Amino acid sequence: MIKILLVDDEREEREGISFLIRKYEYPLSILQAANGEEAKRILEAESVSIMMTDVKMPIMDGLELAALASRQYPALKIIIFSAYSEFDYAKKAMEANAVDYLLKPIEVEEFQRVMQKVILSVSEAQKLEILTQKTEIRNRKNVLYRLLSGSTITETELSNLETNLFGNEKRKQCRLVHVEFLNNFFENKEKVFLNYVTMYLGNQIEYVNLYPNEAYLILFHYDDSELLKKQLKKIVRDFKISSTEPEEVMFIVSKVAGNMQEFREQTLSIEQFREQVMQYAYQVVELDNAYTIADHYDFNIERIGRTLIEAISAADYVTIREQNKRLTETIRARQQVSRIYIQTLLYSIIKALYDKSLQTSGDKILTGAEILFRVYDLDTVLHSYEEIIENLLLDLQEENENSDVVQKIKKYIEQESKKDISLNDIAEYVHLSAAYVSYIFRNETGKTLTQYITDVKMQKASRLLKDERYKIGEIGKACGYENQSYFNRLFKNYYGVTPKEYRKS
């Protein structure tokens, strides 16, 4: 509701105007002040749109108040009223940026004319402000989407985004929380997720949905990382309790960022960490306390690994067996080394040896290597690895066609783009675990499966929108999105415009 401030040292005058406002049912919330100083305090504390003030008052007169208020609050509509009808008062009122001037005693018809004019002006200004804010929010969302999804943004957009994110007194720094589900959770359960977020994290949050299973939260009021992790764990707990089927989710919490450079550094750190994570679980990871370089790296293991790769390249099978034995012994002797690091290293050796083989079945090797990503016990991992290496060495001279799992996945996605494709669907199709499929696809293409699926679906939507025979509602379903409003939001995030605007352009 529009707020109006009535300023007059005579209470009867203020009550008389209040009576007229209520009588004619103007959509106004009424505030009162007996002098200019009191009015100043109210203007500082309240969001006032209209001020009606008498001229002659003690402490500070109405013209001085009007001039002061006009400088500090340019959007404020000021009406001067007074029993002094001399021209000088009217002239001074206009110099104080008053929008109108009323004489006492106030005539009802003139009062109605002035109030209708001012209320209409304020309403139109508020509508314009709301429209401007919505446009700014939409633009900011689009720039954030492009920044967080790795797309190009201009320096001007980056500068504007920095002002929006960090230019507010209440928003001097933020934390990023990367959210990733195993399945396409956001397409149909986005509201459920946002309800949990509001319940446990509050309202000072920017939410950016990137893909059906991936999103970012930007939080402006969590300096205490322990408190934030505690609240995120409550969300994880509730998902476990309420889900009828597994909704595995992982939260990655960044360090604090106070400007765009730090913001971008944190997004990069999150992406680098995600490349190391090859399984999903109900967990909350903080980058401050994530794996260190020492956890990932061991000089002796790395040196032996490089020697082994060189032996594979040279097809020196004696050295391969010798170095492989040294490698597994060294790993067993240093059991505190990161499982993720070891998994990645062993997979790279298997891949190098497999690439040398002209016979070994790709499906056979990939299925065998899958156990490296499914188990947590180091001895089991190493035992499985040794079996795979030995089988590869035995079969190295036998010819067989290489089964290209990634190409098989790409073909499946393109053929089934009209469906809601999940990671589990693809994993079932190629007969591998979801975590392993996710890892090899990203390793080969540089993209996550969800990114690739979204690219295929959005490019298909773009093509169909150019054909006027298809309705927009049909296009969303043709791209595998039953939820039309979600399709519209995702399309706008991806292209910066709605499907309807895209078709018009």
Coordinates of C-alpha atoms in Angstrom, one line a residue:
M1 CA 0.0 0.0 0.0
I2 CA 1.2 3.6 -0.7
K3 CA 2.3 5.5 2.4
I4 CA 1.4 9.1 2.8
L5 CA 2.9 11.4 5.5
L6 CA 0.7 14.3 6.8
V7 CA 2.8 17.1 8.4
D8 CA 1.0 19.9 10.4
D9 CA 1.4 21.3 13.9
E10 CA -2.4 21.3 14.3
R11 CA -3.7 17.8 15.1
E12 CA -7.3 18.8 13.9
E13 CA -5.9 19.6 10.4
R14 CA -4.1 16.2 10.2
E15 CA -7.2 14.3 11.4
G16 CA -9.4 16.2 8.9
I17 CA -7.2 15.1 6.0
S18 CA -7.0 11.6 7.3
F19 CA -10.8 11.5 7.5
L20 CA -11.1 12.5 3.8
I21 CA -8.6 9.9 2.8
R22 CA -10.6 7.2 4.6
K23 CA -13.9 8.6 3.3
Y24 CA -12.9 8.4 -0.3
E25 CA -11.1 5.0 0.2
Y26 CA -7.8 6.0 -1.3
P27 CA -5.3 3.1 -1.1
L28 CA -3.1 5.0 1.4
S29 CA -1.4 4.1 4.6
I30 CA -1.4 7.2 6.8
L31 CA 1.5 8.5 8.9
Q32 CA 1.5 11.8 10.8
A33 CA 4.1 14.3 12.1
A34 CA 3.6 17.5 14.1
N35 CA 6.7 19.3 12.7
G36 CA 9.5 19.1 10.2
E37 CA 12.0 17.4 12.5
E38 CA 9.5 14.6 13.4
A39 CA 8.7 14.3 9.6
K40 CA 12.5 13.9 8.9
R41 CA 12.7 11.0 11.3
I42 CA 9.7 9.3 9.7
L43 CA 11.1 9.7 6.2
E44 CA 14.3 8.1 7.3
A45 CA 12.5 5.1 8.9
E46 CA 9.6 4.6 6.4
S47 CA 9.3 4.2 2.7
V48 CA 7.0 7.2 2.1
S49 CA 5.7 7.9 -1.4
I50 CA 3.6 11.1 -0.7
M51 CA 4.1 13.9 1.8
M52 CA 1.5 16.6 2.5
T53 CA 2.9 19.5 4.6
D54 CA 1.7 22.8 6.0
V55 CA 3.9 25.8 5.5
K56 CA 3.9 27.5 8.9
M57 CA 5.2 25.2 11.6
P58 CA 7.6 25.5 14.6
I59 CA 11.1 24.1 14.5
M60 CA 11.2 23.6 10.7
D61 CA 8.7 25.1 8.3
G62 CA 7.1 23.2 5.5
L63 CA 9.0 24.8 2.7
E64 CA 12.4 24.0 4.3
L65 CA 11.2 20.4 4.9
A66 CA 10.0 20.1 1.3
A67 CA 13.3 21.3 -0.1
L68 CA 15.3 19.0 2.2
A69 CA 13.0 16.0 1.4
S70 CA 13.2 16.7 -2.3
R71 CA 17.0 16.5 -2.3
Q72 CA 17.2 13.3 -0.2
Y73 CA 14.1 11.5 -1.7
P74 CA 13.8 12.5 -5.4
A75 CA 10.9 10.1 -6.0
L76 CA 8.8 11.6 -3.1
K77 CA 5.6 13.4 -4.3
I78 CA 5.2 16.6 -2.2
I79 CA 2.0 18.6 -1.7
I80 CA 2.1 21.9 0.1
F81 CA -1.0 23.2 1.9
S82 CA -1.5 26.5 3.7
A83 CA -3.9 29.2 4.6
Y84 CA -1.5 31.8 3.2
S85 CA -2.5 32.2 -0.4
E86 CA 0.1 34.7 -1.4
F87 CA 1.9 34.1 -4.7
D88 CA 5.3 33.9 -2.9
Y89 CA 4.3 30.7 -1.0
A90 CA 3.1 29.0 -4.2
K91 CA 6.3 30.0 -6.0
K92 CA 8.5 28.7 -3.2
A93 CA 6.5 25.5 -3.1
M94 CA 7.2 24.9 -6.8
E95 CA 10.9 25.7 -6.2
A96 CA 10.9 23.0 -3.5
N97 CA 9.7 20.5 -6.2
A98 CA 6.2 20.2 -4.8
V99 CA 3.8 18.6 -7.3
D100 CA 0.8 20.7 -6.1
Y101 CA -0.4 23.4 -3.7
L102 CA -3.6 23.3 -1.7
L103 CA -5.2 26.2 0.1
K104 CA -6.8 26.0 3.6
P105 CA -9.6 25.5 4.2
I106 CA -9.3 22.6 1.8
E107 CA -12.1 22.2 -0.8
V108 CA -13.2 18.6 -1.3
E109 CA -13.3 18.7 -5.1
E110 CA -9.8 20.2 -5.3
F111 CA -8.5 17.7 -2.7
Q112 CA -10.0 14.8 -4.8
R113 CA -8.4 16.2 -8.0
V114 CA -4.9 16.5 -6.4
M115 CA -5.1 13.1 -4.6
Q116 CA -6.2 11.2 -7.7
K117 CA -3.5 12.8 -9.8
V118 CA -0.7 12.0 -7.2
I119 CA -1.9 8.5 -6.5
L120 CA -2.0 7.7 -10.2
S121 CA 1.6 9.1 -10.6
V122 CA 2.9 7.1 -7.7
S123 CA 1.2 3.9 -8.9
E124 CA 2.7 4.3 -12.4
A125 CA 6.1 4.9 -10.9
Q126 CA 5.8 1.8 -8.8
K127 CA 4.8 -0.3 -11.7
L128 CA 7.7 0.9 -13.7
E129 CA 10.1 0.2 -10.8
I130 CA 8.7 -3.3 -10.4
L131 CA 9.1 -3.9 -14.2
T132 CA 12.7 -2.5 -14.0
Q133 CA 13.5 -4.8 -11.1
K134 CA 12.1 -7.8 -12.9
T135 CA 14.2 -7.0 -15.9
E136 CA 17.3 -6.6 -13.8
I137 CA 16.6 -9.9 -12.0
R138 CA 16.1 -11.7 -15.3
N139 CA 19.3 -10.2 -16.8
R140 CA 21.3 -11.1 -13.6
K141 CA 19.9 -14.6 -13.7
N142 CA 20.9 -15.1 -17.3
V143 CA 24.4 -13.7 -16.7
L144 CA 24.9 -15.9 -13.6
Y145 CA 23.6 -18.9 -15.6
R146 CA 26.2 -18.3 -18.3
L147 CA 29.0 -17.6 -15.9
L148 CA 28.3 -20.7 -13.8
S149 CA 27.8 -23.0 -16.8
G150 CA 31.1 -21.8 -18.4
S151 CA 29.7 -19.7 -21.2
T152 CA 31.2 -16.4 -22.4
I153 CA 30.1 -13.1 -20.7
T154 CA 31.3 -9.6 -21.5
E155 CA 33.3 -7.3 -19.2
T156 CA 30.3 -5.0 -19.0
E157 CA 28.1 -7.8 -17.8
L158 CA 30.7 -8.9 -15.4
S159 CA 31.0 -5.4 -13.9
N160 CA 27.2 -5.1 -13.6
L161 CA 27.0 -8.5 -11.9
E162 CA 29.7 -7.4 -9.4
T163 CA 27.7 -4.3 -8.5
N164 CA 24.5 -6.4 -8.1
L165 CA 26.1 -9.1 -6.0
F166 CA 28.5 -7.1 -3.9
G167 CA 27.5 -3.4 -4.2
N168 CA 24.8 -3.6 -1.4
E169 CA 25.7 -2.8 2.2
K170 CA 24.0 -6.0 3.3
R171 CA 25.8 -8.0 0.5
K172 CA 29.5 -7.5 0.9
Q173 CA 30.5 -11.2 0.5
C174 CA 28.9 -14.5 -0.3
R175 CA 29.5 -18.3 -0.4
L176 CA 28.7 -20.6 -3.3
V177 CA 27.0 -24.0 -2.7
H178 CA 27.1 -26.3 -5.7
V179 CA 24.2 -28.8 -5.6
E180 CA 24.2 -32.0 -7.7
F181 CA 21.7 -34.9 -7.7
L182 CA 22.2 -38.3 -9.2
N183 CA 18.9 -38.0 -11.1
N184 CA 17.0 -35.2 -12.8
F185 CA 15.6 -34.0 -9.5
F186 CA 14.9 -30.3 -10.4
E187 CA 12.6 -30.9 -13.3
N188 CA 9.7 -32.1 -11.2
K189 CA 10.8 -31.4 -7.6
E190 CA 12.4 -28.0 -7.8
K191 CA 9.7 -26.5 -5.4
V192 CA 10.4 -29.3 -2.9
F193 CA 14.1 -28.4 -2.9
L194 CA 13.5 -24.6 -2.6
N195 CA 11.1 -25.2 0.3
Y196 CA 13.9 -27.0 2.2
V197 CA 16.4 -24.3 1.2
T198 CA 14.1 -21.5 2.6
M199 CA 13.3 -23.5 5.7
Y200 CA 16.9 -24.2 6.7
L201 CA 18.9 -21.4 5.0
G202 CA 16.6 -18.4 4.9
N203 CA 15.7 -16.0 2.1
Q204 CA 18.9 -14.1 1.4
I205 CA 19.8 -16.6 -1.4
E206 CA 20.3 -16.4 -5.1
Y207 CA 19.2 -19.7 -6.8
V208 CA 20.5 -20.6 -10.3
N209 CA 19.4 -23.8 -11.9
L210 CA 21.8 -25.0 -14.5
Y211 CA 20.5 -28.4 -15.5
P212 CA 17.8 -30.8 -14.4
N213 CA 20.2 -32.3 -11.8
E214 CA 22.5 -29.4 -11.1
A215 CA 22.2 -26.0 -9.5
Y216 CA 24.0 -23.3 -7.5
L217 CA 23.0 -21.4 -4.4
I218 CA 24.6 -18.1 -3.6
L219 CA 24.3 -17.2 0.1
F220 CA 25.0 -13.8 1.5
H221 CA 24.7 -14.3 5.2
Y222 CA 26.8 -17.4 6.1
D223 CA 30.3 -16.4 7.4
D224 CA 30.1 -19.4 9.7
S225 CA 30.9 -22.4 7.5
E226 CA 30.2 -24.8 10.4
L227 CA 26.6 -23.4 10.8
L228 CA 26.1 -23.6 7.0
K229 CA 27.2 -27.2 6.8
K230 CA 25.0 -28.1 9.8
Q231 CA 22.0 -26.6 8.0
L232 CA 22.8 -28.3 4.7
K233 CA 23.1 -31.6 6.5
K234 CA 19.6 -31.1 7.8
I235 CA 18.4 -30.9 4.1
V236 CA 20.3 -34.1 3.4
R237 CA 18.7 -35.7 6.4
D238 CA 15.2 -34.7 5.3
F239 CA 15.8 -36.0 1.7
K240 CA 16.8 -39.4 3.2
I241 CA 13.7 -39.5 5.4
S242 CA 11.1 -38.2 2.9
S243 CA 12.3 -39.8 -0.4
T244 CA 10.4 -42.9 -1.5
E245 CA 13.3 -43.6 -3.9
P246 CA 17.0 -42.7 -3.6
E247 CA 17.6 -39.0 -4.2
E248 CA 21.3 -39.0 -3.7
V249 CA 22.7 -35.4 -3.5
M250 CA 26.1 -33.8 -2.9
F251 CA 26.6 -30.2 -1.7
I252 CA 30.0 -28.5 -2.3
V253 CA 30.5 -25.4 -0.1
S254 CA 33.0 -22.7 -1.4
K255 CA 35.2 -20.3 0.6
V256 CA 33.9 -16.8 1.1
A257 CA 34.1 -14.5 -2.0
G258 CA 34.1 -10.7 -1.6
N259 CA 34.4 -9.7 -5.3
M260 CA 33.9 -11.1 -8.8
Q261 CA 37.5 -12.3 -9.1
E262 CA 37.2 -14.4 -5.9
F263 CA 33.7 -15.5 -7.0
R264 CA 35.1 -16.9 -10.3
E265 CA 38.0 -18.5 -8.5
Q266 CA 35.6 -20.3 -6.2
T267 CA 33.5 -21.6 -9.2
L268 CA 36.8 -22.9 -10.7
S269 CA 37.8 -24.5 -7.5
I270 CA 34.4 -26.2 -7.3
E271 CA 34.7 -27.5 -10.9
Q272 CA 38.3 -28.8 -10.2
F273 CA 37.1 -30.6 -7.1
R274 CA 34.1 -32.1 -9.0
E275 CA 36.5 -33.6 -11.5
Q276 CA 38.0 -35.6 -8.7
V277 CA 34.7 -36.9 -7.3
M278 CA 33.5 -40.1 -9.0
Q279 CA 30.6 -41.1 -6.9
Y280 CA 27.4 -39.6 -5.5
A281 CA 26.4 -39.8 -1.8
Y282 CA 24.4 -38.0 0.8
Q283 CA 27.2 -35.7 1.7
V284 CA 28.3 -32.1 2.4
V285 CA 31.9 -31.2 1.3
E286 CA 33.6 -27.9 2.3
L287 CA 36.4 -26.7 -0.1
D288 CA 38.3 -25.4 2.9
N289 CA 38.5 -28.9 4.3
A290 CA 38.5 -30.8 1.1
Y291 CA 41.3 -33.1 -0.1
T292 CA 44.7 -31.3 -0.1
I293 CA 47.5 -31.8 -2.7
A294 CA 49.2 -34.1 -0.2
D295 CA 46.1 -36.3 -0.1
H296 CA 46.1 -36.6 -3.9
Y297 CA 49.8 -36.8 -4.6
D298 CA 52.6 -39.1 -3.7
F299 CA 56.0 -38.6 -5.5
N300 CA 57.0 -42.2 -5.6
I301 CA 53.6 -43.4 -6.8
E302 CA 53.6 -40.7 -9.5
R303 CA 57.1 -41.5 -10.6
I304 CA 56.4 -45.2 -10.9
G305 CA 53.1 -44.5 -12.7
R306 CA 55.0 -42.4 -15.3
T307 CA 57.5 -45.1 -15.9
L308 CA 54.7 -47.6 -16.3
I309 CA 53.0 -45.4 -18.9
E310 CA 56.3 -45.1 -20.8
A311 CA 56.8 -48.9 -20.8
I312 CA 53.2 -49.3 -22.1
S313 CA 54.0 -46.8 -24.9
A314 CA 57.1 -48.8 -25.8
A315 CA 55.2 -52.1 -25.5
D316 CA 57.9 -53.3 -23.1
Y317 CA 56.0 -56.1 -21.4
V318 CA 58.7 -57.1 -19.0
T319 CA 59.1 -53.6 -17.6
I320 CA 55.3 -53.2 -17.5
R321 CA 55.0 -56.2 -15.2
E322 CA 58.0 -55.1 -13.0
Q323 CA 56.7 -51.5 -12.6
N324 CA 53.2 -52.6 -12.1
K325 CA 54.3 -54.8 -9.2
R326 CA 56.3 -51.9 -7.7
L327 CA 53.3 -49.6 -8.1
T328 CA 50.9 -51.8 -6.2
E329 CA 53.4 -52.5 -3.4
T330 CA 54.1 -48.7 -3.0
I331 CA 50.4 -48.0 -2.9
R332 CA 49.8 -50.6 -0.2
A333 CA 52.6 -49.2 1.9
R334 CA 51.0 -45.7 1.9
Q335 CA 47.3 -46.5 2.6
Q336 CA 46.5 -42.9 3.6
V337 CA 46.8 -41.7 -0.1
S338 CA 43.5 -40.5 -1.5
R339 CA 41.2 -43.2 -2.9
I340 CA 40.1 -40.7 -5.6
Y341 CA 43.8 -40.1 -6.6
I342 CA 44.5 -43.9 -6.8
Q343 CA 41.3 -44.7 -8.8
T344 CA 42.2 -42.0 -11.3
L345 CA 45.8 -43.1 -11.7
L346 CA 44.9 -46.8 -12.0
Y347 CA 42.2 -46.0 -14.6
S348 CA 44.7 -44.0 -16.7
I349 CA 47.1 -47.0 -16.7
I350 CA 44.4 -49.4 -17.7
K351 CA 43.3 -46.9 -20.4
A352 CA 46.8 -46.6 -21.8
L353 CA 47.3 -50.4 -21.9
Y354 CA 43.8 -50.9 -23.4
D355 CA 44.6 -48.3 -26.1
K356 CA 47.7 -50.4 -27.1
S357 CA 45.5 -53.5 -27.4
L358 CA 44.0 -54.3 -30.8
Q359 CA 42.1 -57.4 -29.5
T360 CA 40.7 -56.9 -26.1
S361 CA 37.0 -56.2 -25.9
G362 CA 36.3 -52.6 -24.8
D363 CA 33.1 -53.7 -23.0
K364 CA 35.0 -56.4 -21.1
I365 CA 37.7 -54.0 -19.9
L366 CA 35.4 -51.2 -19.0
T367 CA 33.1 -53.5 -17.1
G368 CA 36.1 -54.9 -15.2
A369 CA 37.5 -51.5 -14.5
E370 CA 34.2 -50.4 -13.1
I371 CA 34.9 -52.0 -9.8
L372 CA 37.6 -49.4 -9.1
F373 CA 34.8 -46.9 -8.7
R374 CA 32.4 -49.0 -6.7
V375 CA 34.4 -50.2 -3.8
Y376 CA 36.0 -48.4 -0.9
D377 CA 38.5 -51.0 0.3
L378 CA 42.1 -50.3 -1.1
D379 CA 43.1 -54.0 -1.2
T380 CA 40.0 -54.9 -3.2
V381 CA 40.7 -52.1 -5.7
L382 CA 44.3 -53.2 -6.1
H383 CA 43.4 -56.8 -6.5
S384 CA 40.8 -56.0 -9.2
Y385 CA 43.3 -53.7 -11.0
E386 CA 46.0 -56.5 -11.0
E387 CA 43.6 -58.9 -12.6
I388 CA 42.6 -56.4 -15.3
I389 CA 46.2 -55.6 -16.1
E390 CA 47.1 -59.3 -16.4
N391 CA 44.2 -60.0 -18.7
L392 CA 45.1 -57.1 -20.9
L393 CA 48.7 -58.3 -21.1
L394 CA 47.6 -61.8 -22.0
D395 CA 45.2 -60.6 -24.7
L396 CA 47.3 -57.8 -26.0
Q397 CA 48.2 -59.5 -29.3
E398 CA 44.6 -60.7 -30.1
E399 CA 42.5 -58.5 -32.4
N400 CA 39.1 -57.3 -31.5
E401 CA 37.1 -54.3 -32.3
N402 CA 37.1 -51.5 -29.7
S403 CA 33.6 -50.8 -28.4
D404 CA 33.3 -47.1 -28.1
V405 CA 31.0 -46.6 -25.1
V406 CA 31.0 -42.8 -25.3
Q407 CA 29.8 -42.9 -29.0
K408 CA 27.2 -45.4 -28.0
I409 CA 26.0 -43.0 -25.3
K410 CA 25.9 -40.0 -27.6
K411 CA 23.9 -41.9 -30.2
Y412 CA 21.4 -43.1 -27.5
I413 CA 20.9 -39.5 -26.2
E414 CA 20.2 -38.2 -29.7
Q415 CA 17.8 -41.0 -30.5
E416 CA 16.0 -40.7 -27.1
S417 CA 16.0 -36.8 -26.8
K418 CA 12.2 -36.8 -26.7
K419 CA 12.4 -38.6 -23.4
D420 CA 13.4 -37.6 -19.9
I421 CA 16.9 -39.1 -19.9
S422 CA 18.5 -39.8 -16.6
L423 CA 22.1 -41.0 -15.7
N424 CA 20.6 -44.2 -14.5
D425 CA 18.8 -44.8 -17.9
I426 CA 22.2 -44.4 -19.7
A427 CA 24.0 -46.6 -17.2
E428 CA 21.4 -49.3 -17.7
Y429 CA 21.7 -49.0 -21.5
V430 CA 25.4 -49.6 -21.5
H431 CA 25.4 -52.0 -18.6
L432 CA 27.7 -50.0 -16.4
S433 CA 27.3 -48.2 -13.0
A434 CA 26.1 -44.5 -13.1
A435 CA 29.2 -43.2 -11.4
Y436 CA 31.5 -45.0 -13.8
V437 CA 29.5 -43.8 -16.9
S438 CA 29.6 -40.3 -15.6
Y439 CA 33.4 -40.4 -15.1
I440 CA 34.3 -41.9 -18.5
F441 CA 32.0 -39.6 -20.4
R442 CA 33.5 -36.5 -18.8
N443 CA 37.0 -37.8 -19.2
E444 CA 36.5 -38.4 -22.9
T445 CA 34.4 -35.3 -23.9
G446 CA 35.2 -32.7 -21.3
K447 CA 31.5 -32.3 -20.5
T448 CA 29.2 -33.9 -17.9
L449 CA 26.4 -36.1 -19.2
T450 CA 23.8 -33.7 -18.0
Q451 CA 25.5 -30.8 -19.9
Y452 CA 25.6 -32.9 -23.1
I453 CA 22.0 -34.0 -22.7
T454 CA 20.9 -30.3 -22.1
D455 CA 22.9 -29.2 -25.2
V456 CA 21.3 -31.8 -27.4
K457 CA 17.8 -31.0 -26.1
M458 CA 18.2 -27.2 -26.3
Q459 CA 19.6 -27.4 -29.9
K460 CA 16.7 -29.6 -30.8
A461 CA 14.3 -27.1 -29.3
S462 CA 16.0 -24.3 -31.2
R463 CA 15.5 -26.1 -34.5
L464 CA 11.9 -26.9 -33.8
L465 CA 11.1 -23.3 -32.8
K466 CA 12.1 -22.2 -36.3
D467 CA 9.3 -24.4 -37.7
E468 CA 6.0 -22.6 -37.2
R469 CA 4.1 -25.9 -37.6
Y470 CA 5.1 -26.8 -34.0
K471 CA 3.4 -25.2 -31.0
I472 CA 5.7 -24.3 -28.1
G473 CA 4.0 -26.7 -25.8
E474 CA 4.6 -29.5 -28.2
I475 CA 8.3 -28.6 -28.5
G476 CA 8.9 -28.9 -24.8
K477 CA 7.4 -32.4 -24.8
A478 CA 9.3 -33.3 -28.0
C479 CA 12.5 -32.5 -26.1
G480 CA 11.6 -34.7 -23.1
Y481 CA 10.2 -32.0 -20.8
E482 CA 6.7 -32.8 -19.6
N483 CA 6.8 -29.8 -17.2
Q484 CA 6.2 -26.8 -19.6
S485 CA 7.1 -24.1 -17.1
Y486 CA 10.4 -25.8 -16.3
F487 CA 11.2 -26.1 -20.0
N488 CA 10.5 -22.4 -20.5
R489 CA 12.8 -21.5 -17.6
L490 CA 15.6 -23.8 -18.7
F491 CA 15.4 -22.5 -22.3
K492 CA 15.5 -18.9 -21.0
N493 CA 18.5 -19.7 -18.9
Y494 CA 20.3 -21.4 -21.8
Y495 CA 19.5 -18.8 -24.6
G496 CA 18.7 -15.7 -22.5
V497 CA 15.2 -15.4 -23.9
T498 CA 11.9 -17.4 -23.6
P499 CA 10.9 -19.8 -26.4
K500 CA 8.2 -17.4 -27.5
E501 CA 10.7 -14.5 -27.7
Y502 CA 13.2 -16.8 -29.5
R503 CA 10.6 -17.7 -32.1
K504 CA 9.7 -14.1 -32.8
S505 CA 13.4 -13.1 -33.2

